[in-house]
Amino acid sequence: GNEEQELADYDALLAMADAPSEQRAQAMVNRGITWGRRGEMEKALADFDAVIEMKDAPAEQRAKAMFSRGITWGLDGEADKALADFDAVIEMADAPAEERAQALFRRAVTWGRRGEVEKELADYEAIIAMADAPAEQRARALLSRGSKWGQRGEVEKALADYEAVVAIGDAPARLRALALANRGFGAYQQGRFE
């Protein structure tokens, strides 16, 4: 898209004195994401901070801002700050399930990059166990956990996770296809050719 137009539209909405707080919060989150895509991290962080501090911002927007700020910190090499933001979203009682699941996933990825595999696996497990996690998030967690099992040589566990992804009927086709490919490769590695 046209980032200059996006930014101009968000600025125009934010300049409206009578714009509803929900739209103002959403515009700031979206503008922050746009700033982040452009590599303007300070501006991105300022928008996310503003939403987090808004007293009348809906919980969904505060959670998105905190999650996005965590992503931004991570891209900026600030893993501890990223983890703190992901923790805050996970602990928000009024955060939507999708936001909590995304924060758990990003926290798992951050743990994995730090070599803290048990914490990474625990976060994938938490997503998988979430009754209200969206199918896509559960499928991503199963795929990632399966990959981690495979890296550790625990092929049976990996195959079980890939099988579980295939069984999630409302998971995106691209994730089910990846699970089938991974399952096939795992079976090949084990010498299962039947």
Tab-separated table of C-alpha atoms in Angstrom:
chain	number	residue	atom	x	y	z
A	1	GLY	CA	0.000	0.000	0.000
A	2	ASN	CA	0.819	3.656	-0.084
A	3	GLU	CA	2.394	4.354	3.293
A	4	GLU	CA	2.326	8.131	2.846
A	5	GLN	CA	-1.445	8.019	2.284
A	6	GLU	CA	-1.904	5.667	5.235
A	7	LEU	CA	-0.012	8.014	7.526
A	8	ALA	CA	-1.918	11.049	6.212
A	9	ASP	CA	-5.248	9.316	6.824
A	10	TYR	CA	-4.292	8.285	10.364
A	11	ASP	CA	-3.064	11.822	11.081
A	12	ALA	CA	-6.344	13.273	9.755
A	13	LEU	CA	-8.412	10.945	11.921
A	14	LEU	CA	-6.320	11.774	14.989
A	15	ALA	CA	-6.747	15.489	14.298
A	16	MET	CA	-10.535	15.101	14.531
A	17	ALA	CA	-11.564	16.296	17.987
A	18	ASP	CA	-14.790	14.284	17.875
A	19	ALA	CA	-13.342	10.975	16.655
A	20	PRO	CA	-14.428	8.083	18.906
A	21	SER	CA	-11.700	6.811	21.219
A	22	GLU	CA	-11.877	3.314	19.730
A	23	GLN	CA	-11.106	4.685	16.259
A	24	ARG	CA	-8.386	6.962	17.630
A	25	ALA	CA	-6.743	3.999	19.382
A	26	GLN	CA	-6.999	1.816	16.286
A	27	ALA	CA	-5.529	4.589	14.119
A	28	MET	CA	-2.569	4.992	16.498
A	29	VAL	CA	-1.910	1.241	16.552
A	30	ASN	CA	-2.085	1.090	12.757
A	31	ARG	CA	0.078	4.195	12.377
A	32	GLY	CA	2.616	2.683	14.783
A	33	ILE	CA	2.722	-0.488	12.682
A	34	THR	CA	3.249	1.627	9.566
A	35	TRP	CA	6.074	3.541	11.279
A	36	GLY	CA	7.615	0.213	12.251
A	37	ARG	CA	7.458	-1.079	8.662
A	38	ARG	CA	9.331	2.058	7.649
A	39	GLY	CA	11.993	1.438	10.285
A	40	GLU	CA	10.983	4.496	12.316
A	41	MET	CA	10.963	2.674	15.630
A	42	GLU	CA	10.800	5.721	17.929
A	43	LYS	CA	7.639	6.961	16.227
A	44	ALA	CA	6.163	3.455	16.327
A	45	LEU	CA	6.916	3.116	20.026
A	46	ALA	CA	5.426	6.562	20.744
A	47	ASP	CA	2.121	5.573	19.104
A	48	PHE	CA	1.981	2.245	20.939
A	49	ASP	CA	2.787	3.970	24.243
A	50	ALA	CA	0.014	6.507	23.648
A	51	VAL	CA	-2.598	3.780	23.140
A	52	ILE	CA	-1.415	1.812	26.171
A	53	GLU	CA	-1.761	4.963	28.287
A	54	MET	CA	-5.210	5.913	26.888
A	55	LYS	CA	-7.743	5.563	29.701
A	56	ASP	CA	-10.665	5.020	27.304
A	57	ALA	CA	-8.940	2.756	24.774
A	58	PRO	CA	-10.717	-0.590	24.369
A	59	ALA	CA	-8.872	-3.589	25.811
A	60	GLU	CA	-8.415	-5.053	22.333
A	61	GLN	CA	-6.564	-1.938	21.157
A	62	ARG	CA	-4.431	-1.739	24.309
A	63	ALA	CA	-3.515	-5.404	23.852
A	64	LYS	CA	-2.674	-4.853	20.165
A	65	ALA	CA	-0.549	-1.837	21.065
A	66	MET	CA	1.311	-3.757	23.769
A	67	PHE	CA	1.827	-6.742	21.458
A	68	SER	CA	3.018	-4.475	18.623
A	69	ARG	CA	5.351	-2.655	21.003
A	70	GLY	CA	6.773	-6.044	22.006
A	71	ILE	CA	7.380	-6.904	18.349
A	72	THR	CA	9.051	-3.525	17.854
A	73	TRP	CA	11.291	-4.016	20.893
A	74	GLY	CA	12.240	-7.438	19.547
A	75	LEU	CA	13.145	-6.025	16.145
A	76	ASP	CA	15.213	-3.388	17.916
A	77	GLY	CA	17.197	-6.078	19.789
A	78	GLU	CA	15.476	-5.447	23.137
A	79	ALA	CA	14.366	-8.997	23.977
A	80	ASP	CA	13.760	-8.304	27.684
A	81	LYS	CA	11.416	-5.414	26.890
A	82	ALA	CA	9.681	-7.539	24.254
A	83	LEU	CA	9.165	-10.339	26.767
A	84	ALA	CA	7.761	-7.883	29.315
A	85	ASP	CA	5.180	-6.631	26.808
A	86	PHE	CA	4.219	-10.149	25.746
A	87	ASP	CA	3.851	-11.075	29.435
A	88	ALA	CA	1.592	-8.073	30.000
A	89	VAL	CA	-0.720	-9.042	27.108
A	90	ILE	CA	-0.873	-12.665	28.299
A	91	GLU	CA	-1.821	-11.488	31.791
A	92	MET	CA	-4.485	-8.993	30.611
A	93	ALA	CA	-7.760	-10.463	31.808
A	94	ASP	CA	-9.744	-8.490	29.232
A	95	ALA	CA	-7.443	-9.088	26.259
A	96	PRO	CA	-9.063	-11.039	23.420
A	97	ALA	CA	-7.955	-14.670	23.096
A	98	GLU	CA	-6.357	-14.003	19.724
A	99	GLU	CA	-4.106	-11.323	21.221
A	100	ARG	CA	-3.137	-13.539	24.163
A	101	ALA	CA	-2.368	-16.434	21.810
A	102	GLN	CA	-0.261	-14.209	19.552
A	103	ALA	CA	1.654	-12.881	22.558
A	104	LEU	CA	2.289	-16.447	23.774
A	105	PHE	CA	3.541	-17.409	20.317
A	106	ARG	CA	5.897	-14.442	20.029
A	107	ARG	CA	7.130	-15.047	23.560
A	108	ALA	CA	7.813	-18.683	22.617
A	109	VAL	CA	9.778	-17.550	19.559
A	110	THR	CA	11.755	-15.124	21.727
A	111	TRP	CA	12.526	-17.877	24.242
A	112	GLY	CA	13.637	-20.108	21.377
A	113	ARG	CA	16.009	-17.467	20.035
A	114	ARG	CA	17.530	-17.246	23.506
A	115	GLY	CA	18.020	-21.018	23.623
A	116	GLU	CA	15.429	-21.468	26.392
A	117	VAL	CA	13.723	-24.420	24.746
A	118	GLU	CA	11.685	-25.596	27.751
A	119	LYS	CA	10.072	-22.162	28.107
A	120	GLU	CA	9.482	-22.087	24.353
A	121	LEU	CA	7.758	-25.484	24.460
A	122	ALA	CA	5.705	-24.449	27.504
A	123	ASP	CA	4.329	-21.438	25.631
A	124	TYR	CA	3.406	-23.555	22.604
A	125	GLU	CA	1.672	-25.951	24.999
A	126	ALA	CA	-0.232	-23.055	26.596
A	127	ILE	CA	-1.583	-21.976	23.192
A	128	ILE	CA	-2.554	-25.535	22.284
A	129	ALA	CA	-4.386	-25.866	25.610
A	130	MET	CA	-6.299	-22.562	25.211
A	131	ALA	CA	-9.932	-23.485	24.617
A	132	ASP	CA	-10.597	-20.105	23.001
A	133	ALA	CA	-7.418	-19.840	20.904
A	134	PRO	CA	-8.157	-19.347	17.208
A	135	ALA	CA	-7.540	-22.422	15.043
A	136	GLU	CA	-4.719	-20.691	13.184
A	137	GLN	CA	-2.878	-19.965	16.426
A	138	ARG	CA	-3.279	-23.538	17.681
A	139	ALA	CA	-2.058	-24.872	14.332
A	140	ARG	CA	0.986	-22.557	14.331
A	141	ALA	CA	1.850	-23.633	17.883
A	142	LEU	CA	1.548	-27.324	16.985
A	143	LEU	CA	3.692	-26.863	13.877
A	144	SER	CA	6.343	-24.984	15.822
A	145	ARG	CA	6.340	-27.478	18.666
A	146	GLY	CA	6.492	-30.332	16.147
A	147	SER	CA	9.482	-28.719	14.485
A	148	LYS	CA	11.186	-28.328	17.861
A	149	TRP	CA	10.486	-32.009	18.687
A	150	GLY	CA	11.979	-32.974	15.328
A	151	GLN	CA	15.111	-30.909	16.009
A	152	ARG	CA	15.491	-32.739	19.307
A	153	GLY	CA	15.169	-36.131	17.595
A	154	GLU	CA	11.744	-36.813	19.105
A	155	VAL	CA	10.173	-37.723	15.790
A	156	GLU	CA	7.117	-39.542	17.215
A	157	LYS	CA	6.107	-36.402	19.138
A	158	ALA	CA	6.711	-34.286	16.020
A	159	LEU	CA	4.537	-36.587	13.907
A	160	ALA	CA	1.768	-36.454	16.529
A	161	ASP	CA	1.787	-32.648	16.439
A	162	TYR	CA	1.662	-32.583	12.631
A	163	GLU	CA	-1.218	-35.080	12.734
A	164	ALA	CA	-3.038	-32.796	15.182
A	165	VAL	CA	-2.668	-29.843	12.784
A	166	VAL	CA	-4.127	-31.870	9.927
A	167	ALA	CA	-7.105	-32.700	12.176
A	168	ILE	CA	-7.911	-29.013	12.815
A	169	GLY	CA	-10.486	-28.633	10.066
A	170	ASP	CA	-10.765	-24.851	10.356
A	171	ALA	CA	-7.003	-24.247	10.343
A	172	PRO	CA	-5.783	-22.409	7.234
A	173	ALA	CA	-5.031	-24.730	4.319
A	174	ARG	CA	-1.425	-23.495	4.090
A	175	LEU	CA	-0.763	-24.655	7.670
A	176	ARG	CA	-2.455	-28.028	7.150
A	177	ALA	CA	-0.433	-28.471	3.941
A	178	LEU	CA	2.795	-27.660	5.794
A	179	ALA	CA	1.856	-30.184	8.480
A	180	LEU	CA	1.288	-32.847	5.814
A	181	ALA	CA	4.658	-32.077	4.216
A	182	ASN	CA	6.406	-32.180	7.598
A	183	ARG	CA	4.619	-35.380	8.561
A	184	GLY	CA	5.650	-36.969	5.280
A	185	PHE	CA	9.256	-35.955	5.782
A	186	GLY	CA	9.205	-37.242	9.363
A	187	ALA	CA	7.848	-40.575	8.205
A	188	TYR	CA	10.526	-40.700	5.495
A	189	GLN	CA	13.231	-40.057	8.111
A	190	GLN	CA	11.927	-42.971	10.133
A	191	GLY	CA	11.908	-45.246	7.113
A	192	ARG	CA	8.119	-45.497	6.989
A	193	PHE	CA	7.346	-46.043	3.347
A	194	GLU	CA	4.030	-47.888	3.583
